[in-house]
PDB file of N, CA, C and O in Angstrom:
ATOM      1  N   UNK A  22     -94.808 115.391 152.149  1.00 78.00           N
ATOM      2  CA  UNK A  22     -93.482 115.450 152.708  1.00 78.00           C
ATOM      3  C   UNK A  22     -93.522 114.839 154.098  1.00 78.00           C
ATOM      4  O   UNK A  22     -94.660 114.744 154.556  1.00 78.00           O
ATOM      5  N   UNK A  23     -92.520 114.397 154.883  1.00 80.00           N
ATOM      6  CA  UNK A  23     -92.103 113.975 155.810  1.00 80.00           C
ATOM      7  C   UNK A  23     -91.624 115.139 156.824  1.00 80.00           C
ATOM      8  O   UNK A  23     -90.825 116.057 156.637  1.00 80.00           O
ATOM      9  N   UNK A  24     -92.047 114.944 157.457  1.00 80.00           N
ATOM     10  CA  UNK A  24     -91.609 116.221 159.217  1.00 80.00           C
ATOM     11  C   UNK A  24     -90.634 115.491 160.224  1.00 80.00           C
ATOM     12  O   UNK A  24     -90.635 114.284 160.468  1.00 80.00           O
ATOM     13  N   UNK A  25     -89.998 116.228 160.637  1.00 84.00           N
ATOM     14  CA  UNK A  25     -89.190 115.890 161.609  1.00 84.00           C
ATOM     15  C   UNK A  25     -89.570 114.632 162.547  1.00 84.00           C
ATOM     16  O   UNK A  25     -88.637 113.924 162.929  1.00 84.00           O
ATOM     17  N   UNK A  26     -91.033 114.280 162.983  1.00 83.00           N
ATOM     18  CA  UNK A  26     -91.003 113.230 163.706  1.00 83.00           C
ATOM     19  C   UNK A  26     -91.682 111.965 163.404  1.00 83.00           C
ATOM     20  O   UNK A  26     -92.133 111.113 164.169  1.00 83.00           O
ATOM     21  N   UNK A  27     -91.649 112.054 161.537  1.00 82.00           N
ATOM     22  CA  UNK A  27     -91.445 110.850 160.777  1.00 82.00           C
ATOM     23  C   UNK A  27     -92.964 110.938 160.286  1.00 82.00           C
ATOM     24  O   UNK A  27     -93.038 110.389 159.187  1.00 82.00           O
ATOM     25  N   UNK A  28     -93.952 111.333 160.621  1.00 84.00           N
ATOM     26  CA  UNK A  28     -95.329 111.437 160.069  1.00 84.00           C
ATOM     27  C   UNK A  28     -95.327 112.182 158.805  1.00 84.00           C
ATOM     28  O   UNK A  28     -94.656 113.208 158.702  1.00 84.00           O
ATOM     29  N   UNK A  29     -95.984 111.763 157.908  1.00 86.00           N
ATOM     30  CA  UNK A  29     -96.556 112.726 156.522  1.00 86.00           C
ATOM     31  C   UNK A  29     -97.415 113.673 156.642  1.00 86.00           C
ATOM     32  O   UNK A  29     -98.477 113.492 157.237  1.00 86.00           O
ATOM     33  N   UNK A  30     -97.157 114.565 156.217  1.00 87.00           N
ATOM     34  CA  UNK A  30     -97.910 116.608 155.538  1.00 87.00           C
ATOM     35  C   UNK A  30     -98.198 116.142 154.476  1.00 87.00           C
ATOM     36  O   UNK A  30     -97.654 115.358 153.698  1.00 87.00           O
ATOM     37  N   UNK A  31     -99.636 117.007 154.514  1.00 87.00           N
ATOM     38  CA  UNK A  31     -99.727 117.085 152.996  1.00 87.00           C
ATOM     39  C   UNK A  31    -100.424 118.746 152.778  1.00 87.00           C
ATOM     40  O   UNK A  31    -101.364 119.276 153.371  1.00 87.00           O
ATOM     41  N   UNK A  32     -99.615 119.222 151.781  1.00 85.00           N
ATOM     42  CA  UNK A  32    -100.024 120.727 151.624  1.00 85.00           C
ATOM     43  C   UNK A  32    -100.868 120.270 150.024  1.00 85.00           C
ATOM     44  O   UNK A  32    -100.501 119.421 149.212  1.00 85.00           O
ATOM     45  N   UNK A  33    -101.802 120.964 149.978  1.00 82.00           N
ATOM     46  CA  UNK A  33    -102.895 121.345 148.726  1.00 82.00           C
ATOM     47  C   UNK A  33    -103.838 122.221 149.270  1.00 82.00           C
ATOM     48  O   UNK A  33    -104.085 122.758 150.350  1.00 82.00           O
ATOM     49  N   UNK A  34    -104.366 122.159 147.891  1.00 80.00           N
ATOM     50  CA  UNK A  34    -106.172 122.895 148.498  1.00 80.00           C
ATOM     51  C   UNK A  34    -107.574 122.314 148.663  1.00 80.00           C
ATOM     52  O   UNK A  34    -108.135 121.617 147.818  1.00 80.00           O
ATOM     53  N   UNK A  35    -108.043 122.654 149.765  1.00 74.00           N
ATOM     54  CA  UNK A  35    -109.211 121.842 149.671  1.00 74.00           C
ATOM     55  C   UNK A  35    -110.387 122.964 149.048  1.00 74.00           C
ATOM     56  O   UNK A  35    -110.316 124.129 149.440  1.00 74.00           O
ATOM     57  N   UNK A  36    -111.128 122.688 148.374  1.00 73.00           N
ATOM     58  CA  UNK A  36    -112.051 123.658 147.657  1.00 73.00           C
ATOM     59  C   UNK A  36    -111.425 125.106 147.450  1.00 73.00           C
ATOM     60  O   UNK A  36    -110.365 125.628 147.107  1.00 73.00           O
ATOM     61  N   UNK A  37    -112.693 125.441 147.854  1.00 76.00           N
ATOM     62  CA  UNK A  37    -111.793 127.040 147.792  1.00 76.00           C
ATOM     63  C   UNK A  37    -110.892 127.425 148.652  1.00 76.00           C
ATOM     64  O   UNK A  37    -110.328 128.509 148.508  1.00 76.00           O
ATOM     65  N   UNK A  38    -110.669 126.759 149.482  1.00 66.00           N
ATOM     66  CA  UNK A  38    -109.333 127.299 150.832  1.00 66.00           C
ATOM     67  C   UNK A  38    -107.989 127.922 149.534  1.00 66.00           C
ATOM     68  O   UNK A  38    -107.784 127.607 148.362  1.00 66.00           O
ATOM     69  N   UNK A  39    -107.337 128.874 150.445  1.00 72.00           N
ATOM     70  CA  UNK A  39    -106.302 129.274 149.326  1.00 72.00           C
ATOM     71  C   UNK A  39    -105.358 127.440 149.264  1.00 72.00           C
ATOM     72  O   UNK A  39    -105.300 126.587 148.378  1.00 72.00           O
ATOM     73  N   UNK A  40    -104.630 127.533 151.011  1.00 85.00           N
ATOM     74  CA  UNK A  40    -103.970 126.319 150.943  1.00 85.00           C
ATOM     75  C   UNK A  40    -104.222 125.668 152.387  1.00 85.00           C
ATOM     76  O   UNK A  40    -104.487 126.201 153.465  1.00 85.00           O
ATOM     77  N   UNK A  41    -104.020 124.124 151.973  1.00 87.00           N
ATOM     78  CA  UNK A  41    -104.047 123.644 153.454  1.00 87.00           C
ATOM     79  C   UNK A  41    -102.744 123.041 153.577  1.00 87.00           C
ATOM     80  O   UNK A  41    -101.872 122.939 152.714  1.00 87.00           O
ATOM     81  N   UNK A  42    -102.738 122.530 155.164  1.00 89.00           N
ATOM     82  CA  UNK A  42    -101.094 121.535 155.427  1.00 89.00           C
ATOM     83  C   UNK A  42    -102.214 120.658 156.312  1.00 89.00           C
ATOM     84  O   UNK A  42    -102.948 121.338 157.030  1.00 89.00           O
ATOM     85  N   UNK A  43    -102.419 119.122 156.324  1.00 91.00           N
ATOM     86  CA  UNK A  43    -103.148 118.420 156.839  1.00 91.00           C
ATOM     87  C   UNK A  43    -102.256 117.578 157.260  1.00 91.00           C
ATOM     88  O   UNK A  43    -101.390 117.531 156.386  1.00 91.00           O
ATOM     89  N   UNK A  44    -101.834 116.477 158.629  1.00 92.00           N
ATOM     90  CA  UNK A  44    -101.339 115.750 159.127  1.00 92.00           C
ATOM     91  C   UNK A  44    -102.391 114.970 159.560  1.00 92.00           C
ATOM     92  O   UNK A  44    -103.600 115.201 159.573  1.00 92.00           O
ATOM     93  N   UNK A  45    -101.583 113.758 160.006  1.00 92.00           N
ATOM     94  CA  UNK A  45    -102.370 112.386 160.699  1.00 92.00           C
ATOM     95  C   UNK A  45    -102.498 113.013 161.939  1.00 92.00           C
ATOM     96  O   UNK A  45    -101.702 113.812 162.431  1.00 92.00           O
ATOM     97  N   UNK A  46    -103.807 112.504 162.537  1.00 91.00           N
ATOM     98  CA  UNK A  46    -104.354 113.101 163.671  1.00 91.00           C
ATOM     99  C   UNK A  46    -104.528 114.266 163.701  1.00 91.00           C
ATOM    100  O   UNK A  46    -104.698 114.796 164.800  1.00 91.00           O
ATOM    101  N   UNK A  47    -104.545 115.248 162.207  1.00 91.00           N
ATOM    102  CA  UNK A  47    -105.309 116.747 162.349  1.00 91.00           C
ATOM    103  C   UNK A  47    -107.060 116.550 161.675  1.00 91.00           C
ATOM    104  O   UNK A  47    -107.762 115.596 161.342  1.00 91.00           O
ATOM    105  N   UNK A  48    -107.174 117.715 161.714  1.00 92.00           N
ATOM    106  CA  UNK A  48    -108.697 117.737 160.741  1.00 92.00           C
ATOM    107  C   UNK A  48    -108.097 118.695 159.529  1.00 92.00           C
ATOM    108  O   UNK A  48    -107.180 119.498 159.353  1.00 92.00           O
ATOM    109  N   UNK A  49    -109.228 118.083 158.789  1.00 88.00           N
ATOM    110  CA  UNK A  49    -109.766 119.191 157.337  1.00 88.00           C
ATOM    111  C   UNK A  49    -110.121 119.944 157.787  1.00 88.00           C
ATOM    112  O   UNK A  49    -110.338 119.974 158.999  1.00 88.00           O
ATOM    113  N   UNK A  50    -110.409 121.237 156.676  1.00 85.00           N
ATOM    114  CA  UNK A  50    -111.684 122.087 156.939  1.00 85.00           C
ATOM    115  C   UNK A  50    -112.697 121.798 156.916  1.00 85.00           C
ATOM    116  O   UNK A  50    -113.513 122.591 157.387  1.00 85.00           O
ATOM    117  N   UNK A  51    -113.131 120.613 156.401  1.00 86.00           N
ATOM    118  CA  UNK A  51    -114.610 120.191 156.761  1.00 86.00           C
ATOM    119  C   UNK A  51    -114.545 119.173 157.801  1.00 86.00           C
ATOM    120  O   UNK A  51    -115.376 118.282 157.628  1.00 86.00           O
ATOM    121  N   UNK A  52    -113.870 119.051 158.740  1.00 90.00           N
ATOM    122  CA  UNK A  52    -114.257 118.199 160.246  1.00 90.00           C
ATOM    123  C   UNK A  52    -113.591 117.087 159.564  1.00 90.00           C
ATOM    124  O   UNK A  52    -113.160 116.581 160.600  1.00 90.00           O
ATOM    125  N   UNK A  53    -113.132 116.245 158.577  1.00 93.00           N
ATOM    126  CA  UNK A  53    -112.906 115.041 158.883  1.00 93.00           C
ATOM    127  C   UNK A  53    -111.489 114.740 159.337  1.00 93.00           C
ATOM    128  O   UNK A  53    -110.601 115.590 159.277  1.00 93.00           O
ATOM    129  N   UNK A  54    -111.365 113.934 159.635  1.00 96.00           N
ATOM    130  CA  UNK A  54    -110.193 113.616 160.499  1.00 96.00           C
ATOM    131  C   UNK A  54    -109.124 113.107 159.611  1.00 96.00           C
ATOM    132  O   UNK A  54    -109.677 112.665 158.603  1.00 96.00           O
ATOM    133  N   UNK A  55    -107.833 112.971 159.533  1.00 95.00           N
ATOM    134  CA  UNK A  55    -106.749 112.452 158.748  1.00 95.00           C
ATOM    135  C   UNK A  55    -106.616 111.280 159.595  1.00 95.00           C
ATOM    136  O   UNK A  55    -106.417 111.555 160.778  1.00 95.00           O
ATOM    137  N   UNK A  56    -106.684 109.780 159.241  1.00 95.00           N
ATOM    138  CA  UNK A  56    -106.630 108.740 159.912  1.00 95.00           C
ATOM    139  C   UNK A  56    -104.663 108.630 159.381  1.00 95.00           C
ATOM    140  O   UNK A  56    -103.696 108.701 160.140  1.00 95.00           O
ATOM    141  N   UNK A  57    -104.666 108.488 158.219  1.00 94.00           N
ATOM    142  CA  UNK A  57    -103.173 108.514 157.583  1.00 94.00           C
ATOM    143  C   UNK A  57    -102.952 108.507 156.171  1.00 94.00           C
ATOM    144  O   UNK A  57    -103.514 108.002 155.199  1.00 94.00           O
ATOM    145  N   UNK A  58    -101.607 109.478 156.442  1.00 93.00           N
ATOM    146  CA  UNK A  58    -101.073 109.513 154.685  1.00 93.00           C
ATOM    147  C   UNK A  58     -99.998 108.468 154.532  1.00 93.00           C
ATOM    148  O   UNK A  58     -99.202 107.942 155.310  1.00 93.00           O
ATOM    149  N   UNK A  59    -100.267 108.357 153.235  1.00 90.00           N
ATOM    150  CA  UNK A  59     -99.091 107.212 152.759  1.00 90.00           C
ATOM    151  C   UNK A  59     -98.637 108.109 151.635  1.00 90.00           C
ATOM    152  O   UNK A  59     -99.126 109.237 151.567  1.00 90.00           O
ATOM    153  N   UNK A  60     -97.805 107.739 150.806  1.00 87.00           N
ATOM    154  CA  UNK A  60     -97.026 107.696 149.879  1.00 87.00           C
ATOM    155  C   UNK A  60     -97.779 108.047 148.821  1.00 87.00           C
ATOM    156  O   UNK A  60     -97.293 108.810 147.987  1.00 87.00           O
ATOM    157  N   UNK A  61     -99.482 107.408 148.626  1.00 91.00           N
ATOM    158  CA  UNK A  61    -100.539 106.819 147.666  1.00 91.00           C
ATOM    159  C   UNK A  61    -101.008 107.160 147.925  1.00 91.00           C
ATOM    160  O   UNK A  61    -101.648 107.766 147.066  1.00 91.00           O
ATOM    161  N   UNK A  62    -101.466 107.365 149.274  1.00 94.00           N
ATOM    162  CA  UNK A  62    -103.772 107.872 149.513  1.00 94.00           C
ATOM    163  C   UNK A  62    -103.212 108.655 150.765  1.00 94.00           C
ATOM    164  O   UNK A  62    -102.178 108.603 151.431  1.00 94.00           O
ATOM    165  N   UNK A  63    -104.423 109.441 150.779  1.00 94.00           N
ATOM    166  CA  UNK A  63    -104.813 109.787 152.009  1.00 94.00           C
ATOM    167  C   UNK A  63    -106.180 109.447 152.647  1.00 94.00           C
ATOM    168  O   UNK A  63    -107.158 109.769 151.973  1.00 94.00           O
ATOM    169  N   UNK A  64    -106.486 108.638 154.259  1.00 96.00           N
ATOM    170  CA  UNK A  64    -107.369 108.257 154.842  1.00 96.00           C
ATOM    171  C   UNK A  64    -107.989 109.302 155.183  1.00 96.00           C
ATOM    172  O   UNK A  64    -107.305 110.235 155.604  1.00 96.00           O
ATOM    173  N   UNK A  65    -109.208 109.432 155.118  1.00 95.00           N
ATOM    174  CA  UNK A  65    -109.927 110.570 156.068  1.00 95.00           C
ATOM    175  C   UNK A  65    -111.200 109.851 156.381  1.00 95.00           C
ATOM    176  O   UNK A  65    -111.757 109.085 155.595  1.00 95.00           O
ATOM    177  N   UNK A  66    -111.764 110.246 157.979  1.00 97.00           N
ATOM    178  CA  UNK A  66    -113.005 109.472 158.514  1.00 97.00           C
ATOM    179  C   UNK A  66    -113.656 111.224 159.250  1.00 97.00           C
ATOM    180  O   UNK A  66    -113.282 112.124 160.001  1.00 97.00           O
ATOM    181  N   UNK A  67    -114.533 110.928 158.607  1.00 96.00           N
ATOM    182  CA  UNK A  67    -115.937 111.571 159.141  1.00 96.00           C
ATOM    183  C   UNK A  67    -116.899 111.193 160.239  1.00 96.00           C
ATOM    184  O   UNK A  67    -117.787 110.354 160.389  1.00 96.00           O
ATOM    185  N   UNK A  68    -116.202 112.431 161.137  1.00 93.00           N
ATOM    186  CA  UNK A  68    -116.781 112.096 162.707  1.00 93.00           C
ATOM    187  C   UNK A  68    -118.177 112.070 162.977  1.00 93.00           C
ATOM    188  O   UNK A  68    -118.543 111.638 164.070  1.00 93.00           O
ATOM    189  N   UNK A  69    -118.966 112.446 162.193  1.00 93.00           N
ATOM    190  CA  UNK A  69    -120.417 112.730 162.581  1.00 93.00           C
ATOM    191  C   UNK A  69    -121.116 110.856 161.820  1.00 93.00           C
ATOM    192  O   UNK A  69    -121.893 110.229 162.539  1.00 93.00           O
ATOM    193  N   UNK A  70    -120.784 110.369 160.701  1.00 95.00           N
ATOM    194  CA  UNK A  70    -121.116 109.461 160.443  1.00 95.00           C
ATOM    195  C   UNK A  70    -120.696 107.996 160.251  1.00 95.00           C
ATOM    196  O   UNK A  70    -121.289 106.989 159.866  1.00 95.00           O
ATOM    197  N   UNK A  71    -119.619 108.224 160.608  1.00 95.00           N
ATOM    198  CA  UNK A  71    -118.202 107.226 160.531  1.00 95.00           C
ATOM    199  C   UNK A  71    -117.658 106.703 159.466  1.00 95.00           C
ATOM    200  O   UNK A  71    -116.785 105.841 159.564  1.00 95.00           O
ATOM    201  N   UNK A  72    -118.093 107.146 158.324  1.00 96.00           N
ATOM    202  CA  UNK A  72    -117.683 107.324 157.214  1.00 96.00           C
ATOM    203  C   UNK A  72    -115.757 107.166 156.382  1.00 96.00           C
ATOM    204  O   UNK A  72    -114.771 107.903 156.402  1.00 96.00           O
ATOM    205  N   UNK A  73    -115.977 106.190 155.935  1.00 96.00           N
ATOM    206  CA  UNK A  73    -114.230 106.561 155.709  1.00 96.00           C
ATOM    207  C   UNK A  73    -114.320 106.651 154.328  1.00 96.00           C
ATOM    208  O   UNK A  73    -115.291 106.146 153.764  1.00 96.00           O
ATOM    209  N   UNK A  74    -113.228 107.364 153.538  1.00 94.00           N
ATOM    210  CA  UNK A  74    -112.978 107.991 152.706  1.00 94.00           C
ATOM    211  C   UNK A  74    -111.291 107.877 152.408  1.00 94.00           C
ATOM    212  O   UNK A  74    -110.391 108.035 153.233  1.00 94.00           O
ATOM    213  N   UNK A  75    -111.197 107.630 151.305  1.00 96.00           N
ATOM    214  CA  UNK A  75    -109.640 107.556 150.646  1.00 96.00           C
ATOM    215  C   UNK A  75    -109.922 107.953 149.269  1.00 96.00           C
ATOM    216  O   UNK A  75    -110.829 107.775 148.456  1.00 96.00           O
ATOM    217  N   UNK A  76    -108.292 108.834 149.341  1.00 93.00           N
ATOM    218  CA  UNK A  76    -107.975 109.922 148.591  1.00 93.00           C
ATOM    219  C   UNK A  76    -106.745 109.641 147.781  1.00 93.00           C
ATOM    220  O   UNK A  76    -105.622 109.948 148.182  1.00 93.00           O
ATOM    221  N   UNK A  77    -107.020 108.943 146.426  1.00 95.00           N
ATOM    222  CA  UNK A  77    -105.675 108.856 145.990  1.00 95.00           C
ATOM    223  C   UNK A  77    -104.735 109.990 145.470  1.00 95.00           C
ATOM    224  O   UNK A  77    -105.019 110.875 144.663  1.00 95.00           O
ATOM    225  N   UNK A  78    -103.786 109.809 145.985  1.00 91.00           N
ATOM    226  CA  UNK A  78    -102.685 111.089 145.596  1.00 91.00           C
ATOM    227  C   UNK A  78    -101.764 110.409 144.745  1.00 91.00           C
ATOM    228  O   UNK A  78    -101.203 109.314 144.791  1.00 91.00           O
ATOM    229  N   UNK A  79    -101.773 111.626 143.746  1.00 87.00           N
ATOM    230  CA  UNK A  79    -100.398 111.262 142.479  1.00 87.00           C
ATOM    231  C   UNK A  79     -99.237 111.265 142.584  1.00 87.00           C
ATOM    232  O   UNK A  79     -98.655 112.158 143.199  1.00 87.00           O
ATOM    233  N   UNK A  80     -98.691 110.382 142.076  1.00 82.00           N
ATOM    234  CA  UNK A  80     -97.446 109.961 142.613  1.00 82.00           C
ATOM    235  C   UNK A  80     -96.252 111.557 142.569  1.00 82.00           C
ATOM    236  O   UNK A  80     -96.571 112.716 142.304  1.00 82.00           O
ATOM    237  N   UNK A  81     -95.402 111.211 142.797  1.00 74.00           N
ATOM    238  CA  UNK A  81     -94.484 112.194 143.180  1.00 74.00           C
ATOM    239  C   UNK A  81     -93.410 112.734 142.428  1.00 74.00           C
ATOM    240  O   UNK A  81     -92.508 111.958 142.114  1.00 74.00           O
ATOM    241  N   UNK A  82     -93.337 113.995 142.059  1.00 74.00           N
ATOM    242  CA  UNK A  82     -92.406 114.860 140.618  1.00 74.00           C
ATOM    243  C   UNK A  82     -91.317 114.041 140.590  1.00 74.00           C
ATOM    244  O   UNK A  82     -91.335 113.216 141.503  1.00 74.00           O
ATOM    245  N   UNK A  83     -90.145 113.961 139.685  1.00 76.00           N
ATOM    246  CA  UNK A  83     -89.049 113.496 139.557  1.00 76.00           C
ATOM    247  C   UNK A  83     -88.071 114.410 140.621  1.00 76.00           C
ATOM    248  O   UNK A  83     -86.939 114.143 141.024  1.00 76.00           O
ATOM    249  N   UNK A  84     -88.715 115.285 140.845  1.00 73.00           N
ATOM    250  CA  UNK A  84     -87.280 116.516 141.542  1.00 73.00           C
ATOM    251  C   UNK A  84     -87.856 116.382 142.953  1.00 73.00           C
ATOM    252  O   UNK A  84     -86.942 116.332 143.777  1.00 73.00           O
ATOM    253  N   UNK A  85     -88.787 116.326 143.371  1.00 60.00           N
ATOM    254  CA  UNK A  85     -89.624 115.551 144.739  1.00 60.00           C
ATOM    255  C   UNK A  85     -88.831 114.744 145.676  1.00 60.00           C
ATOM    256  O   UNK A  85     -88.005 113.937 145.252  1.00 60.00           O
ATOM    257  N   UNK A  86     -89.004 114.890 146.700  1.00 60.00           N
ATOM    258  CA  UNK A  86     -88.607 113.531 147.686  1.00 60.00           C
ATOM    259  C   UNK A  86     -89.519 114.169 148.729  1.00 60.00           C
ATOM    260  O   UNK A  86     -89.590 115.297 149.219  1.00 60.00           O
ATOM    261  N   UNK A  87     -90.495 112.512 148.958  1.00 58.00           N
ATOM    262  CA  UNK A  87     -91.237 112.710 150.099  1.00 58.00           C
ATOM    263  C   UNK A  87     -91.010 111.593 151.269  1.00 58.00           C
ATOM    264  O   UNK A  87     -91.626 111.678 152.332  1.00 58.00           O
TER     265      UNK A  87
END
């Protein structure tokens, strides 16, 4: 979803967490950083090795608007 000052949320779970809400420029629970969500993926870079990582996300319910 979209927030008031135009950046993307993304609520799920990461492992066992019950739930998360992750934004651009927050962290995971495991340290990596949200570089950015799109529509499609989510970026995440891993601060200890510089590591980047993308996360494709499924597209979006019919009753949805993100």
């Amino acid at each position: 979803m979209r927030g008031p000052d135009g950046r993307y949320w993304l609520v799920g779970h990461w492992g066992d967490q019950v739930s998360v809400t992750l934004t651009e420029g927050g962290r995971s629970p495991r340290g990596h950083r949200v570089e950015r969500i799109t529509l499609e993926a989510m970026d995440l870079l891993n601060p200890d090795t510089q590591e980047r990582l993308r996360i494709a996300l499924p597209p979006s319910p019919r009753f949805e608007t993100r």
